[in-house]
CSV table of C-alpha atoms (C1' of nucleotides) in Angstrom, one decimal:
chain,number,residue,atom,x,y,z
A,1218,UNK,CA,24.0,-1.3,9.4
A,1219,UNK,CA,26.3,1.2,9.2
A,1220,UNK,CA,23.6,3.7,6.8
A,1221,UNK,CA,20.6,4.7,7.6
A,1222,UNK,CA,17.8,7.2,5.8
A,1223,UNK,CA,18.0,10.8,7.2
A,1224,UNK,CA,16.1,11.7,10.8
A,1225,UNK,CA,12.6,12.9,9.3
A,1226,UNK,CA,12.9,11.0,6.4
A,1227,UNK,CA,10.8,7.6,5.5
A,1228,UNK,CA,11.6,4.4,2.7
A,1229,UNK,CA,7.8,3.8,1.4
A,1230,UNK,CA,8.2,-0.2,1.3
A,1231,UNK,CA,7.5,-2.2,-1.2
A,1232,UNK,CA,4.7,-3.8,1.0
A,1233,UNK,CA,2.7,0.0,1.2
A,1234,UNK,CA,3.7,1.9,-1.8
A,1235,UNK,CA,0.3,0.8,-3.2
A,1236,UNK,CA,-1.2,2.7,-0.6
A,1237,UNK,CA,0.8,6.0,-1.9
A,1238,UNK,CA,-0.9,4.5,-5.6
A,1239,UNK,CA,-4.3,4.8,-4.9
A,1240,UNK,CA,-3.9,7.9,-3.1
A,1241,UNK,CA,-2.2,9.2,-5.7
A,1242,UNK,CA,-4.2,8.3,-8.8
A,1243,UNK,CA,-7.5,9.1,-7.0
A,1244,UNK,CA,-5.9,12.6,-7.4
A,1245,UNK,CA,-5.0,12.3,-11.0
A,1246,UNK,CA,-8.1,11.0,-11.8
A,1247,UNK,CA,-10.2,13.6,-10.2
A,1248,UNK,CA,-8.0,16.6,-11.4
A,1249,UNK,CA,-8.5,15.6,-14.6
A,1250,UNK,CA,-11.7,15.6,-14.2
A,1251,UNK,CA,-11.1,19.7,-13.0
A,1252,UNK,CA,-9.1,19.8,-15.6
A,1253,UNK,CA,-6.2,21.1,-14.4
A,1254,UNK,CA,-2.7,19.3,-15.9
A,1255,UNK,CA,0.1,18.5,-13.4
A,1256,UNK,CA,2.8,20.7,-13.5
A,1257,UNK,CA,6.9,19.5,-11.9
A,1258,UNK,CA,9.7,21.7,-11.3
A,1259,UNK,CA,12.1,20.9,-9.9
A,1260,UNK,CA,13.2,20.4,-6.2
A,1261,UNK,CA,15.7,22.8,-5.4
A,1262,UNK,CA,15.0,26.8,-6.6
A,1263,UNK,CA,16.9,30.1,-5.8
A,1264,UNK,CA,16.8,30.5,-2.1
A,1265,UNK,CA,15.5,34.2,-2.8
A,1266,UNK,CA,12.4,32.3,-4.6
A,1267,UNK,CA,10.6,31.5,-1.4
A,1268,UNK,CA,12.6,34.0,0.9
A,1269,UNK,CA,10.9,36.7,-1.3
A,1270,UNK,CA,7.7,34.2,-2.1
A,1271,UNK,CA,7.0,33.4,1.8
A,1272,UNK,CA,8.1,36.1,2.7
A,1273,UNK,CA,11.2,36.7,5.4
A,1274,UNK,CA,9.4,36.4,8.9
A,1275,UNK,CA,7.9,32.8,8.3
A,1276,UNK,CA,9.2,29.9,10.2
A,1277,UNK,CA,9.7,28.8,7.1
A,1278,UNK,CA,12.0,31.4,5.6
A,1279,UNK,CA,13.6,31.9,9.3
A,1280,UNK,CA,14.8,28.7,10.4
A,1281,UNK,CA,12.9,25.6,8.9
A,1282,UNK,CA,14.5,25.2,4.8
A,1283,UNK,CA,17.0,22.8,3.4
A,1284,UNK,CA,19.5,25.9,2.2
A,1285,UNK,CA,23.0,25.3,1.0
A,1286,UNK,CA,25.5,26.4,-2.0
A,1287,UNK,CA,26.5,24.9,-4.6
A,1288,UNK,CA,30.1,24.9,-5.7
A,1289,UNK,CA,29.4,27.5,-7.6
A,1290,UNK,CA,28.6,29.5,-4.7
A,1291,UNK,CA,24.9,29.9,-5.7
A,1292,UNK,CA,22.6,29.9,-2.3
A,1293,UNK,CA,20.0,27.0,-3.4
A,1294,UNK,CA,17.2,25.3,-1.4
A,1295,UNK,CA,14.8,22.6,-1.5
A,1296,UNK,CA,11.6,24.0,-1.9
A,1297,UNK,CA,9.4,24.0,1.1
A,1298,UNK,CA,6.6,24.7,-0.6
A,1299,UNK,CA,5.4,24.4,-4.2
A,1300,UNK,CA,3.6,27.9,-4.9
A,1301,UNK,CA,6.1,29.8,-5.3
A,1302,UNK,CA,8.1,27.5,-7.7
A,1303,UNK,CA,5.0,27.1,-9.7
A,1304,UNK,CA,3.9,31.5,-10.2
A,1305,UNK,CA,7.7,31.0,-11.2
A,1306,UNK,CA,7.5,28.6,-13.3
A,1307,UNK,CA,4.0,30.3,-14.8
A,1308,UNK,CA,6.6,34.0,-14.6
A,1309,UNK,CA,8.7,32.4,-16.7
A,1310,UNK,CA,7.4,30.6,-19.1
A,1311,UNK,CA,4.9,33.1,-20.0
A,1312,UNK,CA,1.7,30.7,-19.7
A,1313,UNK,CA,-0.5,33.1,-18.8
A,1314,UNK,CA,-0.2,34.9,-22.4
A,1315,UNK,CA,-1.3,31.3,-23.9
A,1316,UNK,CA,-4.6,31.5,-21.9
A,1317,UNK,CA,-6.3,33.5,-19.4
A,1318,UNK,CA,-6.7,30.8,-16.9
A,1319,UNK,CA,-4.3,28.1,-15.8
A,1320,UNK,CA,-4.9,25.4,-13.6
A,1321,UNK,CA,-2.6,23.1,-12.7
A,1322,UNK,CA,-1.8,20.6,-9.9
A,1323,UNK,CA,0.8,18.8,-8.8
A,1324,UNK,CA,2.4,16.0,-6.2
A,1325,UNK,CA,5.7,16.2,-4.8
A,1326,UNK,CA,7.9,16.5,-2.3
A,1327,UNK,CA,8.7,19.4,0.1
A,1328,UNK,CA,11.7,19.7,2.1
A,1329,UNK,CA,11.2,21.5,5.8
A,1330,UNK,CA,13.7,21.0,8.5
A,1331,UNK,CA,11.6,21.3,11.5
A,1332,UNK,CA,11.3,18.1,14.3
A,1333,UNK,CA,9.5,15.4,13.4
A,1334,UNK,CA,6.8,14.0,14.8
A,1335,UNK,CA,3.5,12.2,13.9
A,1336,UNK,CA,2.5,13.9,10.5
A,1337,UNK,CA,5.6,15.8,10.0
A,1338,UNK,CA,8.8,14.8,8.7
A,1339,UNK,CA,11.5,16.5,7.3
A,1340,UNK,CA,10.3,15.5,3.7
A,1341,UNK,CA,7.1,15.0,2.7
A,1342,UNK,CA,5.0,15.2,0.8
A,1343,UNK,CA,2.3,17.2,-0.9
A,1344,UNK,CA,-0.7,16.9,-3.5
A,1345,UNK,CA,-1.9,20.8,-4.6
A,1346,UNK,CA,-3.7,22.8,-6.9
A,1347,UNK,CA,-3.4,25.9,-8.3
A,1348,UNK,CA,-5.8,28.4,-10.2
A,1349,UNK,CA,-3.9,31.2,-11.6
A,1350,UNK,CA,-5.3,34.1,-13.4
A,1351,UNK,CA,-8.8,35.2,-12.1
A,1352,UNK,CA,-9.5,37.3,-8.9
A,1353,UNK,CA,-13.2,36.2,-8.5
A,1354,UNK,CA,-14.6,34.1,-5.8
A,1355,UNK,CA,-15.4,31.0,-8.1
A,1356,UNK,CA,-11.6,30.6,-8.4
A,1357,UNK,CA,-11.3,29.7,-4.8
A,1358,UNK,CA,-14.8,28.0,-4.8
A,1359,UNK,CA,-13.3,25.7,-7.8
A,1360,UNK,CA,-10.2,25.1,-5.5
A,1361,UNK,CA,-11.9,24.5,-2.2
A,1362,UNK,CA,-15.1,22.4,-4.5
A,1363,UNK,CA,-12.4,20.0,-5.3
A,1364,UNK,CA,-10.3,19.6,-2.2
A,1365,UNK,CA,-13.5,18.8,-0.7
A,1366,UNK,CA,-14.6,15.9,-3.3
A,1367,UNK,CA,-10.5,14.6,-2.5
A,1368,UNK,CA,-11.7,14.0,0.7
A,1369,UNK,CA,-15.3,12.4,-0.3
A,1370,UNK,CA,-13.3,10.4,-2.9
A,1371,UNK,CA,-11.1,8.6,-0.8
A,1372,UNK,CA,-14.3,8.0,1.7
A,1373,UNK,CA,-12.7,10.4,4.1
A,1374,UNK,CA,-15.7,12.3,6.7
A,1375,UNK,CA,-13.9,13.9,9.1
A,1376,UNK,CA,-12.4,16.6,7.1
A,1377,UNK,CA,-13.9,20.1,8.5
A,1378,UNK,CA,-13.8,22.9,6.3
A,1379,UNK,CA,-12.9,26.3,8.4
A,1380,UNK,CA,-12.9,29.5,5.7
A,1381,UNK,CA,-11.3,33.4,6.6
A,1382,UNK,CA,-11.0,35.9,4.5
A,1383,UNK,CA,-7.6,38.1,5.7
A,1384,UNK,CA,-8.5,41.3,3.4
A,1385,UNK,CA,-6.0,42.9,1.3
A,1386,UNK,CA,-3.7,45.9,0.7
A,1387,UNK,CA,-6.0,48.4,1.2
A,1388,UNK,CA,-7.9,46.5,4.4
A,1389,UNK,CA,-5.0,44.9,5.7
A,1390,UNK,CA,-3.7,47.9,7.5
A,1391,UNK,CA,-6.0,49.5,9.1
A,1392,UNK,CA,-7.1,46.8,10.5
A,1393,UNK,CA,-3.9,45.9,11.7
A,1394,UNK,CA,-3.3,49.1,13.6
A,1395,UNK,CA,-7.3,48.2,15.1
A,1396,UNK,CA,-6.0,45.1,16.4
A,1397,UNK,CA,-2.6,46.7,17.9
A,1398,UNK,CA,-5.0,48.6,19.4
A,1399,UNK,CA,-7.2,46.4,20.7
A,1400,UNK,CA,-4.7,44.7,22.6
A,1401,UNK,CA,-1.4,46.7,23.5
A,1402,UNK,CA,-3.3,47.1,27.2
A,1403,UNK,CA,-2.3,43.1,27.5
A,1404,UNK,CA,0.7,43.7,25.6
A,1405,UNK,CA,2.4,41.9,28.6
A,1406,UNK,CA,0.5,39.1,29.8
A,1407,UNK,CA,0.7,38.4,26.2
A,1408,UNK,CA,3.0,34.9,25.3
A,1409,UNK,CA,6.8,35.8,24.9
A,1410,UNK,CA,6.7,34.6,21.1
A,1411,UNK,CA,3.4,36.3,21.0
A,1412,UNK,CA,5.0,39.5,22.1
A,1413,UNK,CA,7.5,39.2,19.3
A,1414,UNK,CA,4.7,39.5,16.7
A,1415,UNK,CA,3.0,42.2,17.6
A,1416,UNK,CA,4.7,44.4,15.2
A,1417,UNK,CA,5.8,42.1,12.8
A,1418,UNK,CA,2.7,40.0,13.1
A,1419,UNK,CA,0.0,40.5,14.6
A,1420,UNK,CA,-2.6,38.6,13.0
A,1421,UNK,CA,-0.2,35.3,13.7
A,1422,UNK,CA,-1.4,36.4,17.6
A,1423,UNK,CA,-5.2,35.1,17.0
A,1424,UNK,CA,-4.0,32.2,16.2
A,1425,UNK,CA,-1.9,31.3,19.0
A,1426,UNK,CA,-2.5,28.2,21.2
A,1427,UNK,CA,-1.9,29.7,24.2
A,1428,UNK,CA,-4.3,29.9,26.2
A,1429,UNK,CA,-3.4,33.0,28.1
A,1430,UNK,CA,-3.1,34.5,24.6
A,1431,UNK,CA,-6.6,33.1,23.6
A,1432,UNK,CA,-8.8,34.3,26.1
A,1433,UNK,CA,-6.8,37.7,25.9
A,1434,UNK,CA,-7.9,37.9,22.4
A,1435,UNK,CA,-11.4,36.8,23.0
A,1436,UNK,CA,-13.1,39.7,22.1
A,1437,UNK,CA,-10.9,41.0,19.5
A,1438,UNK,CA,-12.0,42.6,16.0
A,1439,UNK,CA,-11.6,40.1,13.1
A,1440,UNK,CA,-10.5,40.8,9.5
A,1441,UNK,CA,-13.2,39.3,8.6
A,1442,UNK,CA,-15.3,41.6,10.2
A,1443,UNK,CA,-13.6,44.8,8.6
A,1444,UNK,CA,-13.0,43.9,4.9
A,1445,UNK,CA,-13.3,46.7,2.3
A,1446,UNK,CA,-16.3,46.6,-0.3
A,1447,UNK,CA,-14.4,44.9,-2.5
A,1448,UNK,CA,-12.9,41.3,-0.1
A,1449,UNK,CA,-16.6,41.7,2.0
A,1450,UNK,CA,-17.5,40.8,-2.1
A,1451,UNK,CA,-15.7,38.2,-2.4
A,1452,UNK,CA,-15.9,36.8,0.7
A,1453,UNK,CA,-19.3,36.3,0.6
A,1454,UNK,CA,-19.7,35.8,-3.1
A,1455,UNK,CA,-17.4,32.7,-2.1
A,1456,UNK,CA,-19.5,31.6,0.8
A,1457,UNK,CA,-22.6,31.0,-1.6
A,1458,UNK,CA,-20.1,29.2,-3.9
A,1459,UNK,CA,-19.9,26.7,-1.5
A,1460,UNK,CA,-23.1,26.2,-0.6
A,1461,UNK,CA,-24.6,26.1,-3.6
A,1462,UNK,CA,-21.8,23.3,-4.2
A,1463,UNK,CA,-22.9,21.5,-1.5
A,1464,UNK,CA,-19.4,22.2,0.5
A,1465,UNK,CA,-20.5,22.4,3.9
A,1466,UNK,CA,-18.3,24.9,5.8
A,1467,UNK,CA,-17.3,26.8,9.2
A,1468,UNK,CA,-16.7,30.5,9.0
A,1469,UNK,CA,-12.8,31.1,11.6
A,1470,UNK,CA,-12.4,34.1,11.6
A,1471,UNK,CA,-9.0,33.4,13.3
A,1472,UNK,CA,-7.5,30.8,10.5
A,1473,UNK,CA,-4.0,32.8,9.9
A,1474,UNK,CA,-1.8,31.0,7.3
A,1475,UNK,CA,1.6,30.6,8.0
A,1476,UNK,CA,3.2,32.3,4.9
A,1477,UNK,CA,2.9,36.1,4.2
A,1478,UNK,CA,1.3,36.1,0.3
A,1479,UNK,CA,-2.5,35.2,1.1
A,1480,UNK,CA,-4.5,38.1,0.3
A,1481,UNK,CA,-8.9,37.1,0.9
A,1482,UNK,CA,-9.7,34.0,1.2
A,1483,UNK,CA,-7.9,31.7,3.7
A,1484,UNK,CA,-8.6,28.1,4.5
A,1485,UNK,CA,-8.3,24.6,6.7
A,1486,UNK,CA,-9.3,21.1,6.1
A,1487,UNK,CA,-8.8,19.9,9.4
A,1488,UNK,CA,-9.1,16.0,10.6
A,1489,UNK,CA,-9.9,14.7,14.3
A,1490,UNK,CA,-8.3,11.5,13.5
A,1491,UNK,CA,-5.0,13.1,13.1
A,1492,UNK,CA,-3.0,13.8,16.2
A,1493,UNK,CA,-0.9,17.1,17.2
A,1494,UNK,CA,-0.6,18.3,13.9
A,1495,UNK,CA,-3.9,18.0,12.6
A,1496,UNK,CA,-4.3,20.6,9.3
A,1497,UNK,CA,-4.9,18.0,6.0
A,1498,UNK,CA,-4.7,21.0,3.6
A,1499,UNK,CA,-4.6,24.7,3.6
A,1500,UNK,CA,-4.4,27.1,1.2
A,1501,UNK,CA,-6.1,30.0,-0.1
A,1502,UNK,CA,-5.7,33.1,-2.2
A,1503,UNK,CA,-2.7,34.8,-2.5
A,1504,UNK,CA,-3.2,37.9,-5.6
A,1505,UNK,CA,-0.2,39.8,-5.0
A,1506,UNK,CA,2.2,36.8,-4.9
A,1507,UNK,CA,3.3,37.4,-8.8
A,1508,UNK,CA,4.2,40.6,-8.2
A,1509,UNK,CA,6.2,40.3,-5.3
A,1510,UNK,CA,8.6,37.8,-7.2
A,1511,UNK,CA,9.0,40.7,-10.0
A,1512,UNK,CA,6.3,38.9,-12.2
A,1513,UNK,CA,3.5,40.8,-13.8
A,1514,UNK,CA,0.5,41.6,-11.6
A,1515,UNK,CA,-1.4,38.5,-11.6
A,1516,UNK,CA,-3.9,37.0,-9.2
A,1517,UNK,CA,-4.3,33.0,-7.8
A,1518,UNK,CA,-5.9,30.6,-5.4
A,1519,UNK,CA,-4.2,27.1,-4.6
A,1520,UNK,CA,-4.3,24.5,-1.8
A,1521,UNK,CA,-1.8,21.9,-0.7
A,1522,UNK,CA,-2.5,19.2,0.9
A,1523,UNK,CA,-0.1,16.8,3.3
A,1524,UNK,CA,-0.1,12.9,1.5
A,1525,UNK,CA,1.3,11.5,5.0
A,1526,UNK,CA,-1.4,13.0,6.4
A,1527,UNK,CA,-4.0,11.3,5.1
A,1528,UNK,CA,-3.0,8.4,4.7
A,1529,UNK,CA,-3.1,9.0,8.4
A,1530,UNK,CA,-6.3,9.3,8.2
A,1531,UNK,CA,-7.1,6.8,6.3
A,1532,UNK,CA,-5.2,4.4,8.4
A,1533,UNK,CA,-7.1,5.4,11.2
A,1534,UNK,CA,-10.6,5.4,9.7
A,1535,UNK,CA,-9.8,2.0,8.4
A,1536,UNK,CA,-10.6,3.3,4.5
A,1537,UNK,CA,-7.4,1.4,3.3
A,1538,UNK,CA,-8.0,-1.5,2.2
A,1539,UNK,CA,-5.5,-4.3,1.6
A,1540,UNK,CA,-5.9,-3.6,-2.3
A,1541,UNK,CA,-2.9,-4.3,-4.1
A,1542,UNK,CA,-2.3,-5.8,-7.0
A,1543,UNK,CA,-1.6,-9.7,-6.9
A,1544,UNK,CA,-0.5,-11.4,-9.6
A,1545,UNK,CA,-2.7,-14.8,-10.9
A,1546,UNK,CA,-0.5,-17.0,-11.8
A,1547,UNK,CA,2.6,-18.5,-10.9
A,1548,UNK,CA,4.9,-21.1,-13.1
A,1549,UNK,CA,6.6,-23.7,-11.4
A,1550,UNK,CA,8.5,-26.6,-12.5
A,1551,UNK,CA,8.4,-30.0,-11.5
A,1552,UNK,CA,12.0,-30.6,-12.6
A,1553,UNK,CA,15.0,-28.8,-13.5
A,1554,UNK,CA,15.4,-30.1,-17.1
A,1555,UNK,CA,11.7,-27.6,-18.1
A,1556,UNK,CA,12.5,-24.7,-16.5
A,1557,UNK,CA,13.7,-23.3,-19.5
A,1558,UNK,CA,10.6,-24.4,-21.7
A,1559,UNK,CA,8.3,-23.2,-18.8
A,1560,UNK,CA,10.4,-19.9,-18.8
A,1561,UNK,CA,8.8,-19.2,-22.3
A,1562,UNK,CA,5.8,-19.8,-21.3
A,1563,UNK,CA,5.8,-17.6,-19.1
A,1564,UNK,CA,6.4,-15.0,-21.0
A,1565,UNK,CA,3.9,-16.1,-23.6
A,1566,UNK,CA,1.8,-15.2,-20.9
A,1567,UNK,CA,3.2,-11.5,-20.0
A,1568,UNK,CA,2.5,-10.8,-23.3
A,1569,UNK,CA,-0.8,-11.8,-23.5
A,1570,UNK,CA,-1.3,-9.4,-20.5
A,1571,UNK,CA,-1.7,-11.5,-17.6
A,1572,UNK,CA,0.3,-10.6,-14.5
A,1573,UNK,CA,2.4,-14.1,-13.5
A,1574,UNK,CA,5.0,-14.9,-11.6
A,1575,UNK,CA,7.7,-17.8,-11.3
A,1576,UNK,CA,10.7,-19.5,-9.5
A,1577,UNK,CA,14.1,-18.1,-9.9
A,1578,UNK,CA,15.8,-19.9,-7.0
A,1579,UNK,CA,15.4,-22.9,-8.4
A,1580,UNK,CA,13.3,-23.8,-5.4
A,1581,UNK,CA,11.6,-27.6,-4.8
A,1582,UNK,CA,7.5,-27.6,-6.8
A,1583,UNK,CA,7.0,-27.7,-2.9
A,1584,UNK,CA,8.7,-24.5,-2.7
A,1585,UNK,CA,7.1,-23.4,-5.5
A,1586,UNK,CA,3.4,-23.9,-5.0
A,1587,UNK,CA,4.0,-22.5,-1.3
A,1588,UNK,CA,5.4,-19.5,-2.9
A,1589,UNK,CA,2.6,-19.4,-5.5
A,1590,UNK,CA,0.5,-19.1,-2.0
A,1591,UNK,CA,2.0,-16.8,0.0
A,1592,UNK,CA,1.4,-14.7,-3.1
A,1593,UNK,CA,-2.3,-15.3,-3.3
A,1594,UNK,CA,-2.2,-16.6,-7.1
A,1595,UNK,CA,-5.7,-17.6,-8.5
A,1596,UNK,CA,-3.7,-20.2,-10.8
A,1597,UNK,CA,-0.6,-22.2,-10.4
A,1598,UNK,CA,0.9,-23.7,-14.0
A,1599,UNK,CA,2.6,-26.8,-13.1
A,1600,UNK,CA,5.0,-29.1,-15.6
A,1601,UNK,CA,7.4,-31.5,-16.5
A,1602,UNK,CA,9.3,-32.8,-19.0
A,1603,UNK,CA,6.0,-34.6,-19.0
A,1604,UNK,CA,4.1,-31.4,-19.9
A,1605,UNK,CA,7.0,-29.7,-22.4
A,1606,UNK,CA,7.1,-33.7,-24.3
A,1607,UNK,CA,2.8,-32.5,-25.2
A,1608,UNK,CA,3.8,-29.5,-25.1
A,1609,UNK,CA,0.6,-28.7,-22.4
A,1610,UNK,CA,0.8,-27.8,-18.9
A,1611,UNK,CA,-1.1,-28.3,-15.5
A,1612,UNK,CA,-3.0,-25.6,-14.4
A,1613,UNK,CA,-3.8,-25.4,-11.1
A,1614,UNK,CA,-7.1,-23.6,-9.4
A,1615,UNK,CA,-5.9,-22.5,-6.1
A,1616,UNK,CA,-9.2,-22.3,-4.4
A,1617,UNK,CA,-10.5,-25.1,-5.6
A,1618,UNK,CA,-7.6,-27.3,-5.7
A,1619,UNK,CA,-9.1,-28.9,-9.6
A,1620,UNK,CA,-6.2,-29.5,-12.1
A,1621,UNK,CA,-6.7,-29.7,-16.0
A,1622,UNK,CA,-3.8,-30.4,-18.2
A,1623,UNK,CA,-4.0,-27.8,-21.2
A,1624,UNK,CA,-1.9,-27.2,-24.3
A,1625,UNK,CA,0.3,-24.0,-24.4
A,1626,UNK,CA,-1.7,-22.7,-27.3
A,1627,UNK,CA,-5.1,-21.7,-25.3
A,1628,UNK,CA,-3.4,-21.3,-22.0
A,1629,UNK,CA,-3.6,-17.5,-21.8
A,1630,UNK,CA,-7.2,-18.3,-23.8
A,1631,UNK,CA,-8.3,-20.2,-20.6
A,1632,UNK,CA,-6.5,-18.6,-18.1
A,1633,UNK,CA,-8.8,-15.6,-18.8
A,1634,UNK,CA,-11.8,-17.5,-19.7
A,1635,UNK,CA,-11.5,-18.7,-16.4
A,1636,UNK,CA,-11.3,-14.6,-14.3
A,1637,UNK,CA,-14.3,-13.8,-16.3
A,1638,UNK,CA,-16.2,-17.1,-15.0
A,1639,UNK,CA,-15.5,-16.0,-11.6
A,1640,UNK,CA,-16.7,-12.5,-12.3
A,1641,UNK,CA,-13.4,-11.7,-11.5
A,1642,UNK,CA,-10.4,-9.7,-13.6
A,1643,UNK,CA,-8.0,-10.5,-11.1
A,1644,UNK,CA,-6.7,-6.9,-10.6
A,1645,UNK,CA,-8.4,-5.7,-8.1
A,1646,UNK,CA,-7.9,-2.4,-8.2
B,960,G,C1',15.6,25.0,19.5
B,961,U,C1',13.0,21.8,24.6
B,962,G,C1',10.6,18.2,26.7
B,963,G,C1',8.4,13.3,28.2
B,964,G,C1',8.9,7.4,26.3
B,965,C,C1',11.9,3.8,24.3
B,966,G,C1',15.8,1.3,21.8
B,967,U,C1',16.6,-7.2,22.9
B,968,A,C1',16.3,-12.3,16.8
B,969,G,C1',13.5,-9.6,9.6
B,970,C,C1',8.3,-8.1,12.9
B,971,U,C1',6.0,-8.1,17.9
B,972,C,C1',7.9,-8.1,22.7
B,973,A,C1',9.0,-11.2,27.9
B,974,G,C1',13.7,-11.1,30.2
B,975,U,C1',13.4,-13.3,36.9
B,976,A,C1',17.2,-10.6,43.5
B,977,G,C1',22.7,-8.7,37.9
B,978,G,C1',25.2,-15.1,36.9
B,979,U,C1',27.5,-14.1,29.4
B,980,A,C1',19.6,-14.7,26.0
B,981,G,C1',13.8,-16.9,24.8
B,982,A,C1',8.6,-16.7,22.4
B,983,G,C1',4.9,-15.7,19.0
B,984,C,C1',4.8,-14.5,14.2
B,985,G,C1',8.2,-15.0,9.5
B,986,C,C1',12.0,-17.5,6.8
B,987,C,C1',14.1,-22.2,5.6
B,988,A,C1',13.5,-27.9,5.5
B,989,G,C1',11.3,-32.4,6.5
B,990,G,C1',6.7,-35.6,7.5
B,991,U,C1',4.6,-36.9,0.2
B,992,U,C1',9.7,-41.0,-5.1
B,993,G,C1',6.0,-33.5,-9.5
B,994,U,C1',1.6,-29.7,-5.5
B,995,G,C1',0.4,-25.3,-1.8
B,996,G,C1',-3.0,-23.2,2.4
B,997,C,C1',-4.2,-26.6,8.4
B,998,C,C1',-0.8,-29.5,11.7
B,999,C,C1',3.4,-31.7,13.5
B,1000,U,C1',9.0,-32.2,13.8
B,1001,G,C1',13.6,-30.0,13.1
B,1002,G,C1',16.2,-25.5,11.9
B,1003,U,C1',18.3,-20.5,10.5
B,1004,G,C1',18.2,-16.0,12.8
B,1005,G,C1',20.7,-11.2,18.5
B,1006,U,C1',28.4,-7.3,18.3
B,1007,C,C1',21.0,-6.9,23.8
B,1008,G,C1',22.1,1.1,19.7
B,1009,C,C1',26.9,2.7,20.4
B,1010,G,C1',30.6,4.2,23.7
B,1011,G,C1',32.9,4.1,29.3
B,1012,G,C1',32.2,2.5,34.6
B,1013,U,C1',30.5,-0.1,39.0
B,1014,U,C1',31.6,-5.9,39.6
B,1015,C,C1',34.4,-12.1,40.1
B,1016,A,C1',30.4,-11.4,36.5
B,1017,A,C1',25.9,-6.7,33.0
B,1018,G,C1',20.1,-6.9,29.0
B,1019,U,C1',20.3,-6.0,33.8
B,1020,C,C1',22.5,-0.7,38.3
B,1021,C,C1',25.7,3.9,36.7
B,1022,C,C1',27.4,8.2,33.4
B,1023,G,C1',28.1,9.3,28.3
B,1024,U,C1',26.2,9.8,23.0
B,1025,C,C1',23.0,8.2,19.1
B,1026,G,C1',19.0,6.7,17.1
B,1027,C,C1',13.7,6.2,16.9
B,1028,U,C1',8.7,8.2,19.2
B,1029,C,C1',5.1,11.7,20.9
B,1030,A,C1',4.2,16.8,22.2
B,1031,C,C1',5.8,22.1,22.6
B,1032,C,C1',6.6,25.8,18.5
B,1033,C,C1',5.6,25.8,13.5
B,1034,C,C1',2.5,23.2,9.7
B,1035,A,C1',1.3,20.1,5.5
RNA sequence: GUGGGCGUAGCUCAGUAGGUAGAGCGCCAGGUUGUGGCCCUGGUGGUCGCGGGUUCAAGUCCCGUCGCUCACCCCA
């Protein structure tokens, strides 16, 4: 075998694609219920969009982007996340001019050049929601509530929501100083990584997994306790909204997201059913992003969640039933003389909206029956020259083994009737 | 970028003190001259990741390399 898929990428094979369709369909239907419309953007953008939007100092921009030059020497990047691209499209097409609030969702592949491990791939897939144009906590609640509802719809109970407020341009600078003040005495004892972050991004020190860092920052002041009036009000109102809608959460003052653009709300859904990479989804408010990208001063809030991780949780929790759609009918030819005629019957059934399959290998009747059995069809239609001459077929109920001669003209009707008699539409979805 | 584990049939794996490969499942065929699922019989299928070394002889020992996987970092 000469060619293999690239490290960190995965094929979604026919035997498992129904799982993806299930989580995607559930997401789309729910998004529609919340009146989010889908947005699709290109898989690549100008590198500068992500560098500016996500932040030069983040790990994503610093070492994880798939960046390349095209033949015109433009620097392009496979999107490592969606929000910057959505805002770019929002600004480019002046979506804010058409309506004051824009609600969009997406299901799309993302690319980050990290070392793969459980729940982490180089090409992975995210679902996401963005509410653009509102400063109000109701917008934050809309995002979080639907995400929680999505997990609930899939049957996931182990998804813990943690929320925090990371302040805004008014209260964060003062807090940052306060935090540095606190950390300074212990600076030499912090981990190397945290020491490096002391100047560039001290907030990140708080969510370090290093044990010593944990101890040393145990009593550190938190942003949520040092918010300005506006941010504090926003955070409190958001909590009220979540309580009102029955979304359970815990406040975790150490949640700091890996992207620079977040202001006020930051949150994560964590699952204990995952491995080391336990974040199911994460998001927050990004009121400064649009302006940072050179556009108008437009607020926004959003979420992005990993579909691979979602599927891992569903499988670990045994919530993924084998619900792939099976054909209802298999048509088997008893001899080669009747195959052409039988193929016509097959097409008739398909046009009558009955899912069916037939032999493409000119196999023996026995082999065709075996195939029908393997496909778990409910009925097998058997026909040879005898049936053909009478313009009828033999319909075999695969469960009971009973066989019935049925005129071709009545076939579709007969099948549909049998299906409804069984209280089963044959489309277990 | 760093560290651990693993790489033998499509899949899950076994493989003895080194003597040129096996099982189960799957797939195909037969056991019924037009009929499945169970059962029985037979069959298909492997450059033992790749390269080099030691040896009369290596899947089995040594070195290198590639890949997969888990973890660190970080995140979805």
